[in-house]
Structure formats: structure tokens, C-alpha cells
PDB file of C-alpha atoms and ligand atoms in Angstrom:
ATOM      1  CA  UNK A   1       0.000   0.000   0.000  1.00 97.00           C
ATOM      2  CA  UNK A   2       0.999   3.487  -0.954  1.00 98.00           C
ATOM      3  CA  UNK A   3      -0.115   6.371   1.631  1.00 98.00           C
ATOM      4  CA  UNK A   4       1.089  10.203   0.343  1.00 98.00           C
ATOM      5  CA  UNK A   5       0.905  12.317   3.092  1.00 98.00           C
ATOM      6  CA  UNK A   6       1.416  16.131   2.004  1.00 98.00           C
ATOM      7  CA  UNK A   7       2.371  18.203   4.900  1.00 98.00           C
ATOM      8  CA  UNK A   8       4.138  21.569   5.567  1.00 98.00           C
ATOM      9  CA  UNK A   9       6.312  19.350   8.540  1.00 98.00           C
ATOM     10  CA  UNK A  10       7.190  16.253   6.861  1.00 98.00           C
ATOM     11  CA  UNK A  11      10.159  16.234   9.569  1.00 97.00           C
ATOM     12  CA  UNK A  12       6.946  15.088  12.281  1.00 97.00           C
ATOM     13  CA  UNK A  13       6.327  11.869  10.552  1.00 97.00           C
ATOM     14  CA  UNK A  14       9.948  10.675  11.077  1.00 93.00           C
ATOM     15  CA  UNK A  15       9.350   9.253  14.451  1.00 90.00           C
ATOM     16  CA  UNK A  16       6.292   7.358  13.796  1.00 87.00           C
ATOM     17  CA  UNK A  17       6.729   6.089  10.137  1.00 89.00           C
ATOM     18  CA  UNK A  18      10.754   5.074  11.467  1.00 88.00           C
ATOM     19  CA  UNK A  19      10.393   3.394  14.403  1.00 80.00           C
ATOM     20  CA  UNK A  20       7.632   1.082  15.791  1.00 82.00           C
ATOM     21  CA  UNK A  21       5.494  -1.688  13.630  1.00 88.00           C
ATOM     22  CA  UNK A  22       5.042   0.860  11.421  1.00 91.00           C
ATOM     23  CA  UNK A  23       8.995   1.703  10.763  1.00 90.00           C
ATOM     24  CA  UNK A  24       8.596  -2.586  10.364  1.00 92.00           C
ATOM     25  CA  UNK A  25       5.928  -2.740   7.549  1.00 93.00           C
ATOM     26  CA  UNK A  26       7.951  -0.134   5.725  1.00 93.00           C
ATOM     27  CA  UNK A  27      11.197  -2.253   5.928  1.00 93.00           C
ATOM     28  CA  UNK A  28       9.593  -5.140   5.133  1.00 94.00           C
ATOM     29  CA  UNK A  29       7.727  -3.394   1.682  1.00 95.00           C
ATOM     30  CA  UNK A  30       4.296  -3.703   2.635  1.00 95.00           C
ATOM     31  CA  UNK A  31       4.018  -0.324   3.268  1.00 96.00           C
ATOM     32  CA  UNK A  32       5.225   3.002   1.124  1.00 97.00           C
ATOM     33  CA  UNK A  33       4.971   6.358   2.904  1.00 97.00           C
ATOM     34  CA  UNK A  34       5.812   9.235   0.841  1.00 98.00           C
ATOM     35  CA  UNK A  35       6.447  12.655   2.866  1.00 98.00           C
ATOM     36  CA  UNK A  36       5.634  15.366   0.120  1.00 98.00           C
ATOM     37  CA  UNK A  37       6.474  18.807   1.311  1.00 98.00           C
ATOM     38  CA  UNK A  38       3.925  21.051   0.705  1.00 98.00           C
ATOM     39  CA  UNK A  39       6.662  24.325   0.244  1.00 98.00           C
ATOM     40  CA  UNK A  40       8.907  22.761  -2.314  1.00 98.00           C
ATOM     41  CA  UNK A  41       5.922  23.351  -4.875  1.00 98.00           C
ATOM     42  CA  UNK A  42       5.491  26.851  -3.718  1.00 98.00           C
ATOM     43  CA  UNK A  43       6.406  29.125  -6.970  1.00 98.00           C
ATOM     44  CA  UNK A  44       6.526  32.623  -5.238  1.00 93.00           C
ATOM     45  CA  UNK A  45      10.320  33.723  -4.267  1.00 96.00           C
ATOM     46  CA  UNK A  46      10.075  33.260  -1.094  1.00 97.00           C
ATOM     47  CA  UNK A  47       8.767  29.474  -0.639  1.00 97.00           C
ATOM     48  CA  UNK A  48       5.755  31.172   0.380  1.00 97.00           C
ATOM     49  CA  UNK A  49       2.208  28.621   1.104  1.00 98.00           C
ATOM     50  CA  UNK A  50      -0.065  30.534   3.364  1.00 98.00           C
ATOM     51  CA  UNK A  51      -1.705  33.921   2.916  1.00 98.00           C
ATOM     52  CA  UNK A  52      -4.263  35.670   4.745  1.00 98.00           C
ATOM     53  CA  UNK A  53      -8.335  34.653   4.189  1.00 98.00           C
ATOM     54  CA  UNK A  54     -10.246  37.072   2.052  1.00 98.00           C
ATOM     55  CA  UNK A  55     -13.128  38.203   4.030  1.00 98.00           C
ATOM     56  CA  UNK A  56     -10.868  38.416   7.262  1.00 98.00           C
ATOM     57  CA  UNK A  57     -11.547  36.330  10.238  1.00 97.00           C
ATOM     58  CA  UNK A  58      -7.744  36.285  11.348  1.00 97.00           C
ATOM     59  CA  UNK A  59      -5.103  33.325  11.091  1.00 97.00           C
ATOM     60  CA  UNK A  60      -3.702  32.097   7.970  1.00 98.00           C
ATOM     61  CA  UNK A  61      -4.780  29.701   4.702  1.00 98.00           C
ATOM     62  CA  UNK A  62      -2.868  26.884   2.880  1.00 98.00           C
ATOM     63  CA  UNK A  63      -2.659  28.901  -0.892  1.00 98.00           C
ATOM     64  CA  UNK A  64      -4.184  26.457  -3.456  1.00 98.00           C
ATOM     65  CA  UNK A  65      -0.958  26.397  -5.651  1.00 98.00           C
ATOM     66  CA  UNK A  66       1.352  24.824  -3.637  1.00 98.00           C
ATOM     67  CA  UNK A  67      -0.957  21.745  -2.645  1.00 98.00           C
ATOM     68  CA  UNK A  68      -1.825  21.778  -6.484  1.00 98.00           C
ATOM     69  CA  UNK A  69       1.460  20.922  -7.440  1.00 98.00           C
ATOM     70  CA  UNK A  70       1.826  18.927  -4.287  1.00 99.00           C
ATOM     71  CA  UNK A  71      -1.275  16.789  -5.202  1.00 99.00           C
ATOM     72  CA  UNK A  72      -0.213  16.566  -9.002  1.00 98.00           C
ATOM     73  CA  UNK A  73       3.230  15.098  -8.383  1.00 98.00           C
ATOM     74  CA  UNK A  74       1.710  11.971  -6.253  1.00 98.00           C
ATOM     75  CA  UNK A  75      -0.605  11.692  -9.371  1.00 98.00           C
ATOM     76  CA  UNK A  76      -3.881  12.890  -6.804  1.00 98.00           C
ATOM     77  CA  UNK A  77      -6.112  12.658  -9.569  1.00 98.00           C
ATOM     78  CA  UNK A  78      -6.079   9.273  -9.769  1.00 97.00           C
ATOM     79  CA  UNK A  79      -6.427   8.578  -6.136  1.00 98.00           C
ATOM     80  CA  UNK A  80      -8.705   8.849  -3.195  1.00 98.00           C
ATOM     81  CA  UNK A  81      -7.932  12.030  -1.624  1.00 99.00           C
ATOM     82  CA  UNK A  82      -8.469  12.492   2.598  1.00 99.00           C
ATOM     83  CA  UNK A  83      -8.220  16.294   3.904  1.00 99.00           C
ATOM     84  CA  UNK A  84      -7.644  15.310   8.414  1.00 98.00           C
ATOM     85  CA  UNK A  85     -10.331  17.885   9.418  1.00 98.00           C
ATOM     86  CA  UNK A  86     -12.339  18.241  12.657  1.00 98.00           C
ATOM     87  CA  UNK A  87     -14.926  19.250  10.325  1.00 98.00           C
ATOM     88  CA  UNK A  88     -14.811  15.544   8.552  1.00 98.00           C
ATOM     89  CA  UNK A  89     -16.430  12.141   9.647  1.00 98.00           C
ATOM     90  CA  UNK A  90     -15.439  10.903  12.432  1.00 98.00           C
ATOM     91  CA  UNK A  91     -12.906   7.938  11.978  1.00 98.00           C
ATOM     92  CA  UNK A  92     -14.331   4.346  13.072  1.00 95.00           C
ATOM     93  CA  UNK A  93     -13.428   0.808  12.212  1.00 94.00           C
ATOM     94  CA  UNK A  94     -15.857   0.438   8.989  1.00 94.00           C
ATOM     95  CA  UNK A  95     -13.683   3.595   7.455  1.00 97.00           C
ATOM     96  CA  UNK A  96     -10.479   2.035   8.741  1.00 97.00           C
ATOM     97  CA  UNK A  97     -11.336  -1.201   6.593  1.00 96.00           C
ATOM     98  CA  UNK A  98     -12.459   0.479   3.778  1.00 97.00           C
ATOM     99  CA  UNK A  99      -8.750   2.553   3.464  1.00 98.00           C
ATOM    100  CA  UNK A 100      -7.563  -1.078   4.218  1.00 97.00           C
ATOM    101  CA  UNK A 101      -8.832  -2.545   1.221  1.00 97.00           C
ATOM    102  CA  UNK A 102      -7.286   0.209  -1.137  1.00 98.00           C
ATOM    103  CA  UNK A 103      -3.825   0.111  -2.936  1.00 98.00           C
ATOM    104  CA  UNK A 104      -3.065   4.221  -2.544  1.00 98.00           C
ATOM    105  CA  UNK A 105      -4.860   7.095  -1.185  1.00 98.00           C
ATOM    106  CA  UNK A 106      -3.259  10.447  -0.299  1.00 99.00           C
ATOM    107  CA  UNK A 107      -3.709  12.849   3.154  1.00 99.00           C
ATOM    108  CA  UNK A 108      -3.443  16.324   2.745  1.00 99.00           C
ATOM    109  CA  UNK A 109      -2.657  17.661   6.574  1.00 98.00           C
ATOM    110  CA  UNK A 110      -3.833  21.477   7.170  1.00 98.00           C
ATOM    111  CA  UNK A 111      -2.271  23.678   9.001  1.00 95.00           C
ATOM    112  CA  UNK A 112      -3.098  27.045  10.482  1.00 95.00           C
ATOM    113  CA  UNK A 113      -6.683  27.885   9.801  1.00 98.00           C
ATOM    114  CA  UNK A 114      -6.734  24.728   7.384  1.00 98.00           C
ATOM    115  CA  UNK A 115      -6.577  24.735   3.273  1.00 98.00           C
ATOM    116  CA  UNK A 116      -7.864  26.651   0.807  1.00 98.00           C
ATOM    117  CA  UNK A 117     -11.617  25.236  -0.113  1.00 98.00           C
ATOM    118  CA  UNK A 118     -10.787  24.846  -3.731  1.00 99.00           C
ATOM    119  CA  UNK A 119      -7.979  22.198  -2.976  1.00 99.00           C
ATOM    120  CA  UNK A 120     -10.947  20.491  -2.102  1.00 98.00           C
ATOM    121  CA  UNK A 121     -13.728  20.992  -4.298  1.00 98.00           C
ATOM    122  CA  UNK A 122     -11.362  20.391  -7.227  1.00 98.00           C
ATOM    123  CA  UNK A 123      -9.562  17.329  -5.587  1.00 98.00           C
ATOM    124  CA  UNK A 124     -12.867  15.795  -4.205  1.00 98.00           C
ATOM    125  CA  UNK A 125     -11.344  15.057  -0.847  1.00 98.00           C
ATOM    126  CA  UNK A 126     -13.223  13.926   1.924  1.00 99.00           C
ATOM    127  CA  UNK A 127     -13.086  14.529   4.729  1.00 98.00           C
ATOM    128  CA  UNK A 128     -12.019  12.853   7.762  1.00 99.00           C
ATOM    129  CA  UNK A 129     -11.802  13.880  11.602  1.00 98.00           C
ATOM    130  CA  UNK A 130     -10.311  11.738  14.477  1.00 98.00           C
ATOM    131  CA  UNK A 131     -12.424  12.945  17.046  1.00 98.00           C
ATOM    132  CA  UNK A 132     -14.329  15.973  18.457  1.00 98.00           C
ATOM    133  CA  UNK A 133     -11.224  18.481  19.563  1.00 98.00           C
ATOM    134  CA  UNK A 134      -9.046  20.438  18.244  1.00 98.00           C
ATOM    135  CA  UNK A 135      -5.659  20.630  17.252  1.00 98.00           C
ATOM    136  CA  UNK A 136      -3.169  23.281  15.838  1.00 97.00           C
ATOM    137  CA  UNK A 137      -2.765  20.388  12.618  1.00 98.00           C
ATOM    138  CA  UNK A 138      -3.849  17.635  10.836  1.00 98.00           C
ATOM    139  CA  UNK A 139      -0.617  15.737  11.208  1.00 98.00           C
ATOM    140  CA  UNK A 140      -1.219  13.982  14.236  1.00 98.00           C
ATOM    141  CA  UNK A 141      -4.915  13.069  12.822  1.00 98.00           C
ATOM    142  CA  UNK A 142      -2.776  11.465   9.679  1.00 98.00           C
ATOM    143  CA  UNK A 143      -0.472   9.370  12.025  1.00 97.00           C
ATOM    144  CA  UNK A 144      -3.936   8.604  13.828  1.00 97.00           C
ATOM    145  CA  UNK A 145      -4.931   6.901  10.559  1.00 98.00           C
ATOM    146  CA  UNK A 146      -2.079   5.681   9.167  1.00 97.00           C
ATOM    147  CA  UNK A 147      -1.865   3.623  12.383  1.00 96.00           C
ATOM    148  CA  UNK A 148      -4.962   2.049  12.228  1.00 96.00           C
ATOM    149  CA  UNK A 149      -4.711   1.541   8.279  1.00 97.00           C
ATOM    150  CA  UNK A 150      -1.370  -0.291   8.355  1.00 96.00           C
ATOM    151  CA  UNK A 151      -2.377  -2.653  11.645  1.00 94.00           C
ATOM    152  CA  UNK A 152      -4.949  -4.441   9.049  1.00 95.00           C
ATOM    153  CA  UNK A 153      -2.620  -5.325   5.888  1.00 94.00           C
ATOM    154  CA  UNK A 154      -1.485  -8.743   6.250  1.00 92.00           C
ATOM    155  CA  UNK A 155       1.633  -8.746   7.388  1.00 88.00           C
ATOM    156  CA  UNK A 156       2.256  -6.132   9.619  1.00 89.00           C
ATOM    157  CA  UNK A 157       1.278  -7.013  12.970  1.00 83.00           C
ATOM    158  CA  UNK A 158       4.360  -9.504  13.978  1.00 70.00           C
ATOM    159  CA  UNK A 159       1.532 -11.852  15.364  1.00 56.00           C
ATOM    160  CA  UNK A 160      -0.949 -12.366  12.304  1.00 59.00           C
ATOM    161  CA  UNK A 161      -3.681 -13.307  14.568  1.00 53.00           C
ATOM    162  CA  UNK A 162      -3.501 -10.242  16.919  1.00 59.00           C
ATOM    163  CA  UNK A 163      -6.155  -8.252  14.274  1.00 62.00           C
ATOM    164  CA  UNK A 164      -8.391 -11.639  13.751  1.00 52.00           C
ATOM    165  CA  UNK A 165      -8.444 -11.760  17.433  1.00 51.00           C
ATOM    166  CA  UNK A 166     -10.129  -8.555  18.005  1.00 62.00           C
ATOM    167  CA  UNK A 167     -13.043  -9.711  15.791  1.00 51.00           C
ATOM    168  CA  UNK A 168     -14.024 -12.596  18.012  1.00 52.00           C
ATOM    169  CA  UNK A 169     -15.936 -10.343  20.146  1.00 54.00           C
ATOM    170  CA  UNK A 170     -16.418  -7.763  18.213  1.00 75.00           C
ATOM    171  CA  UNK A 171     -18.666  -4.746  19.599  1.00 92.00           C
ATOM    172  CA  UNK A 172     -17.514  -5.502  22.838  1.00 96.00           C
ATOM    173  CA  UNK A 173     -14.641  -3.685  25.202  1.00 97.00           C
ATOM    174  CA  UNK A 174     -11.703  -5.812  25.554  1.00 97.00           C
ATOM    175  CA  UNK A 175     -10.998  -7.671  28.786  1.00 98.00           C
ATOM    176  CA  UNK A 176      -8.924  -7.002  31.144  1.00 98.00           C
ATOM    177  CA  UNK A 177      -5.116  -8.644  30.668  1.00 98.00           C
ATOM    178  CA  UNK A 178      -2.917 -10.349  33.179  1.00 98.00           C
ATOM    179  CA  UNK A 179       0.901 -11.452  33.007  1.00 98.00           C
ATOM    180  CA  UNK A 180       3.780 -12.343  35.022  1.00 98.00           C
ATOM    181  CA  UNK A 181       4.083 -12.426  37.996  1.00 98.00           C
ATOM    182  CA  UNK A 182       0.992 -14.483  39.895  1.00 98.00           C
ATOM    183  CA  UNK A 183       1.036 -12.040  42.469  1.00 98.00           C
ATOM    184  CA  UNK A 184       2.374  -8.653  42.927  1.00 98.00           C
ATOM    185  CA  UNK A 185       2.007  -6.457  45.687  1.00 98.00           C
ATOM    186  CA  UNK A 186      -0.498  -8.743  47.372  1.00 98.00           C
ATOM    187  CA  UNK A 187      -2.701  -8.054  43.590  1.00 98.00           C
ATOM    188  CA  UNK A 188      -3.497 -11.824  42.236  1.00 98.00           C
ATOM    189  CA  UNK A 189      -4.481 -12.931  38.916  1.00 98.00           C
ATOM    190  CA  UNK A 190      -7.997 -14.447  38.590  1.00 98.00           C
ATOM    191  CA  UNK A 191      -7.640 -17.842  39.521  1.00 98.00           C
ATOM    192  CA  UNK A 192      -9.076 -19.295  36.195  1.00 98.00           C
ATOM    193  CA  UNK A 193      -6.730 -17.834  33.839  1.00 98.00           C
ATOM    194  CA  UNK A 194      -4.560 -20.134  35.654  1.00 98.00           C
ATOM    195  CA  UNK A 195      -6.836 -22.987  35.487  1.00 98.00           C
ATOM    196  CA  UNK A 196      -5.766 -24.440  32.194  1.00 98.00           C
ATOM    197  CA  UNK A 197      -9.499 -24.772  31.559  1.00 98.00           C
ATOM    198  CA  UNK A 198      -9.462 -23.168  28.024  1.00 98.00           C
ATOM    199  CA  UNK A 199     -13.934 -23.439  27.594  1.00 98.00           C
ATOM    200  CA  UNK A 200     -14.202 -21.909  31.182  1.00 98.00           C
ATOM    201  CA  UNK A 201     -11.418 -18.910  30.001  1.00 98.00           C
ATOM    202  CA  UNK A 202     -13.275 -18.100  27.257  1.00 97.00           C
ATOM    203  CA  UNK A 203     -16.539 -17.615  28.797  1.00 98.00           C
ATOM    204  CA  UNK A 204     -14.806 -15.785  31.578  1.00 98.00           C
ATOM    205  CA  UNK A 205     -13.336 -13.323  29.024  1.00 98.00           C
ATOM    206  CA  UNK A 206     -16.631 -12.927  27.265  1.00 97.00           C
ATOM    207  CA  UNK A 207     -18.359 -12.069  30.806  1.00 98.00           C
ATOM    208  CA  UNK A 208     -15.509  -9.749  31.245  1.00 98.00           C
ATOM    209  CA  UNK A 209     -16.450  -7.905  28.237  1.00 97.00           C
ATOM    210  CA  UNK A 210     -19.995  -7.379  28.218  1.00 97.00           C
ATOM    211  CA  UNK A 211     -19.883  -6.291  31.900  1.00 98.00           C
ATOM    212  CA  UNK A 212     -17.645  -3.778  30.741  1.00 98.00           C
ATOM    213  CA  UNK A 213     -19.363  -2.738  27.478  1.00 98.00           C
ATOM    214  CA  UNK A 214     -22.481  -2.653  29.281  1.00 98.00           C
ATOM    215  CA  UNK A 215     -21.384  -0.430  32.175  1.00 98.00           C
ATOM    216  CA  UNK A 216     -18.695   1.882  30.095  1.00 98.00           C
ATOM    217  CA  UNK A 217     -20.927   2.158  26.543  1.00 97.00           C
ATOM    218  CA  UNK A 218     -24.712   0.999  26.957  1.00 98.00           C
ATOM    219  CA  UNK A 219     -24.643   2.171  23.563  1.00 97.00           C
ATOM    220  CA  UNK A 220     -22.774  -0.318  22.279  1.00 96.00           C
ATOM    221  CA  UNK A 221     -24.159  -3.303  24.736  1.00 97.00           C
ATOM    222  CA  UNK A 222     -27.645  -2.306  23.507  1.00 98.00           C
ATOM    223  CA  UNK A 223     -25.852  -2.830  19.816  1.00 96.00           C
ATOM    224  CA  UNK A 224     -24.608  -6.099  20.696  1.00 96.00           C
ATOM    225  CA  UNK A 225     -27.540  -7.567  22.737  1.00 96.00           C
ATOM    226  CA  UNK A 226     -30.140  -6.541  19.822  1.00 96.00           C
ATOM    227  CA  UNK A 227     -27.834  -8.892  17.531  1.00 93.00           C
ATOM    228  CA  UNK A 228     -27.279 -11.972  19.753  1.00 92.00           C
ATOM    229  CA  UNK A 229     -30.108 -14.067  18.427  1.00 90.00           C
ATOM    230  CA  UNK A 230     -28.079 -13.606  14.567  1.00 92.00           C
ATOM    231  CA  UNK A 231     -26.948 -16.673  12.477  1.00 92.00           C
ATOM    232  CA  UNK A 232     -23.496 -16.693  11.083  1.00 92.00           C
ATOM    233  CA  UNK A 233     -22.953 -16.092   7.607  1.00 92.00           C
ATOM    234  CA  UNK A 234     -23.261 -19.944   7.072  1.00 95.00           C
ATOM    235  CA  UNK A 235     -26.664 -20.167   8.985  1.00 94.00           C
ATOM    236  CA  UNK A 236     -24.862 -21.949  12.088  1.00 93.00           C
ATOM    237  CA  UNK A 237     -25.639 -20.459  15.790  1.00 92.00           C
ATOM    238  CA  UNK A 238     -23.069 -17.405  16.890  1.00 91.00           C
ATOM    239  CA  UNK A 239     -23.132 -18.574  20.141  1.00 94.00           C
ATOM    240  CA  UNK A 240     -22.621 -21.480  22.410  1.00 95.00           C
ATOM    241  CA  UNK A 241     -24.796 -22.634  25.214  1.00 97.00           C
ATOM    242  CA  UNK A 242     -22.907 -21.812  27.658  1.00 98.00           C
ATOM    243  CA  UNK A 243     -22.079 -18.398  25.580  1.00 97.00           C
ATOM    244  CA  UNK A 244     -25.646 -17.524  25.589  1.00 97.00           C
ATOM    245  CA  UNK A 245     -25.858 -18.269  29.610  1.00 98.00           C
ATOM    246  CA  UNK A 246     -23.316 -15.938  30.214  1.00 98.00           C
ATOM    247  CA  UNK A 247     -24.926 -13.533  27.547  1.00 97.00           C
ATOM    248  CA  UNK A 248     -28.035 -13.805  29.455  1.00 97.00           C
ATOM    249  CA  UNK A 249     -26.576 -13.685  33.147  1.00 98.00           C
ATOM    250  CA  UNK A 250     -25.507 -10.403  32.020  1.00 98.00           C
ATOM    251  CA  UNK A 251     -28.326  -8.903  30.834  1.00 98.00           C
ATOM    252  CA  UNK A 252     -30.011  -9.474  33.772  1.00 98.00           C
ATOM    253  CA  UNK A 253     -27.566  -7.760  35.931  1.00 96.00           C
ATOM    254  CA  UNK A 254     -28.476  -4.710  37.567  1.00 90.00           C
TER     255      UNK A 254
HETATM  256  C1  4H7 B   1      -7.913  21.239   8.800  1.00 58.69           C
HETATM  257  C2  4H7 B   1      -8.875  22.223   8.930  1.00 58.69           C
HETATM  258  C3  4H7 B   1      -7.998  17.686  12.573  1.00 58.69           C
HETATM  259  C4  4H7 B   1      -6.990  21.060   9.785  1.00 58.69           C
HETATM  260  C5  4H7 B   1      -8.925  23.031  10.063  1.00 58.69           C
HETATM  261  C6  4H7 B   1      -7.272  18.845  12.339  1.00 58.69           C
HETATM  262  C7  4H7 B   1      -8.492  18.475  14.758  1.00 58.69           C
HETATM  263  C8  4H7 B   1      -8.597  17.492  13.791  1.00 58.69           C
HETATM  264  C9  4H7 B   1      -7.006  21.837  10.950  1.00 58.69           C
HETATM  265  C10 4H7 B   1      -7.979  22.861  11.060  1.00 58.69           C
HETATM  266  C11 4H7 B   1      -7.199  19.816  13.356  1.00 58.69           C
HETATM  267  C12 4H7 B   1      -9.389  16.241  14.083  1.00 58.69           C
HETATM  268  C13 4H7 B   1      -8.139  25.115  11.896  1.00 58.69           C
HETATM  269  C14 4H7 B   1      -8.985  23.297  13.229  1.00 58.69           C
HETATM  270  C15 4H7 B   1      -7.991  25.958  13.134  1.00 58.69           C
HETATM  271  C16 4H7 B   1      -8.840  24.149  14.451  1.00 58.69           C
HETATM  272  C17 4H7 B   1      -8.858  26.374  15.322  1.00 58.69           C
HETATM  273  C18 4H7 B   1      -5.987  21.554  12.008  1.00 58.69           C
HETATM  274  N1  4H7 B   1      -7.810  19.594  14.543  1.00 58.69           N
HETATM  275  N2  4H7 B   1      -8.050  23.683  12.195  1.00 58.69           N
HETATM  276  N3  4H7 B   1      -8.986  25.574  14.120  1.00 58.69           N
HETATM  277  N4  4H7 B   1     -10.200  16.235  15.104  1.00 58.69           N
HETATM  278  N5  4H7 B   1      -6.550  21.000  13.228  1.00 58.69           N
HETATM  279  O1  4H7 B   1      -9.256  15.253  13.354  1.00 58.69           O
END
């Protein structure tokens, strides 16, 4: 896969695309990142890509040339084109497998007061907001997706099942995790993930996750519960027995 991210601080991404799973996938070819700055394509004499906003309202705009030859040299055109904007959609896992599926897309990252609106009329970008607050850029939103992209093409997560895993369950908090040591400071670990008893582990985990879901996001618990009576794809049950019993035990919780 083939992200362009154009940015007026290309230096930012170094961190994140060089080190960590990410830095990996790159090494590895399964990911390209290409860091276009935004100023080279600037034409005016003094590398010049922001410029007051005509009707006032203070701060500065990203000028439409320099992102036009930005976007034109990574061949925009023919590519899906995401503008990291508090004013986008907000970024969930159905988006996150969509950009998955797709060989290239490019991120334009505003600064300042954000871009020019032409760049985005003309460019047809959509966009795309990590959450409801603000920041002084869209660079940290791009890392934010980037991220979550790359965790789902095979290959980069060192343990290919880690991204299946999540799935299982899925519309449910995760449960909680225990390691090394048994004890510490008096703390123990539940005595079952001990037990060896893989059936009784997995309901326990399950049980761990809808009390969570249901007391952190009833939204989401009401989501799953209105589904639990679904067929798989293949028409066989979703659930256990003893899946639904803990299903049900839960539900009827206070
Ligand atoms: C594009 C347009 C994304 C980029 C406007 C970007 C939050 C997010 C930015 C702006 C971002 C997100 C202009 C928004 C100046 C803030 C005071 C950069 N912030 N700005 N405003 N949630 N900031 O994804």
C-alpha cells in the first residue's frame, strides 16, 4: 500500500513512520509512505504557502498552488484524496477497513486555519476527523490513521492473529489482561486464567467484556444484545450454550 501524506512538517512523521510496527511494515515493503512537502511546490520567491483569508476572520490559509502541485506530483487525480479535518467524519473501524482494502490514497494535513476550499472541491477530498477536539494540525490526525490503516494489511502485525483476534468479540470492550508475575504487591491474577481450563477462560473473558461494554458504553451493549439471536454467515448459531448463559446472566444484571 501506498499512503502520500502532504504536509508543511514532513520532519513530524519521522518518528512514527521510522520506528515502531510501522517503521517494520515499511522495511519489510508492505508499506510506502511518501512525505511530500507542501513548500517545495510553492512558486513565489520566497517558498511562500499561506496567505491571509479574504473576508478576514484572522489566522492564515494553505494557498491552493502549492498543494496543487503537491497533489499533481503523487498523481492525486487518480487517487482517493483524505483532507484530516475536525470538520470531517469521524474515523471508526468500517472507514479504517475500507482505506484497508485500497492500494493508494493520499492525506493532505492542514495547518493554520486549514486549506484553501478549492484544494478540495477540485480534488474531491473527503473529509475525515479523528475525534471531536481540536488541534493546531492535521498531522497527528494522519499518524492517527495511518496507524490504524497499516495494523490491518497482512503482514504487519508480527503476530498475524492479533487483528483476527479482536473480531471474536467484536462490539464488545476488551478484557482485562494479566501477566507475570501471579502475584504482585499482594494483587493476584484471577484464579481461572490459571486454570488451564481453556472453555471456562473463554466464557470468563466474554463475561468480562460485556460487563464492561455494558457499564462503560450501553450504547454499544444495547448494539450487541439486539444482535445476539443472529446466524453466522453460514446459517450456524453465533453462540454457544454456555455463551448464551453468560450472555443472558448479564443482561439481567443490575
Ligand atoms: C484542517 C482544517 C484535525 C486542519 C482546520 C485537524 C483536529 C482534527 C485543521 C484545522 C485539526 C481532528 C483550523 C482546526 C484551526 C482548528 C482552530 C488543524 N484539529 N483547524 N482551528 N479532530 N486542526 O481530526
Amino acid at each position: 500500500m501506498k499512503i502520500d501524506v502532504l504536509t508543511l512538517f514532513p520532519e513530524m512523521f519521522t518518528p512514527v513512520t521510522e520506528e515502531s510496527m510501522l517503521g517494520r511494515a515499511v522495511d519489510k515493503g508492505i508499506l510506502d509512505i511518501g512525505l511530500t512537502d507542501i513548500r517545495d511546490y510553492s512558486r513565489d520567491k520566497h517558498n511562500k504557502a499561506d496567505d491571509y483569508p479574504f473576508g478576514g476572520g484572522g489566522g492564515m490559509v494553505m494557498m491552493p498552488d502549492p498543494l496543487f502541485g503537491a497533489l499533481q506530483s503523487v498523481d492525486a487525480k487518480a487517487k482517493k484524496v483524505i483532507y484530516m479535518s475536525p470538520r470531517g467524519k469521524i474515523l471508526d473501524e468500517e472507514k479504517i477497513r475500507e482505506l484497508a482494502q485500497m492500494n493508494s490514497f493520499v492525506i493532505i494535513c492542514g495547518h493554520y486555519e486549514g486549506v484553501d476550499q478549492r484544494v478540495l472541491d477540485y480534488w474531491d477530498a473527503e473529509e475525515i476527523s479523528i475525534g471531536d477536539y481540536v488541534l493546531t494540525g492535521g498531522e497527528l490526525p494522519a499518524m492517527v490513521l495511518i496507524d490504524s490503516v497499516a495494523r490491518l494489511i497482512p503482514g504487519v502485525l508480527g503476530n498475524e492473529d492479533s487483528a483476527l483476534n479482536e473480531s471474536v468479540y467484536s462490539g464488545l470492550l476488551e478484557y482485562p489482561q494479566y501477566t507475570q508475575p501471579r502475584e504482585y504487591e499482594g494483587l493476584e491474577v484471577p484464579e481461572v486464567l490459571l486454570s488451564g481450563n481453556h472453555q471456562k477462560i473463554a466464557l470468563w473473558k466474554l463475561e468480562q467484556s460485556l460487563r464492561l461494554t455494558k457499564e462503560r458504553r450501553p450504547e454499544l451493549y444495547e448494539e450487541f444484545i439486539s444482535h445476539r439471536n443472529d446466524k453466522n454467515e453460514d446459517g450456524t448459531k453465533r453462540f454457544s450454550k454456555a455463551e448464551r448463559a453468560v450472555i443472558d446472566k448479564v443482561a439481567e444484571e443490575a
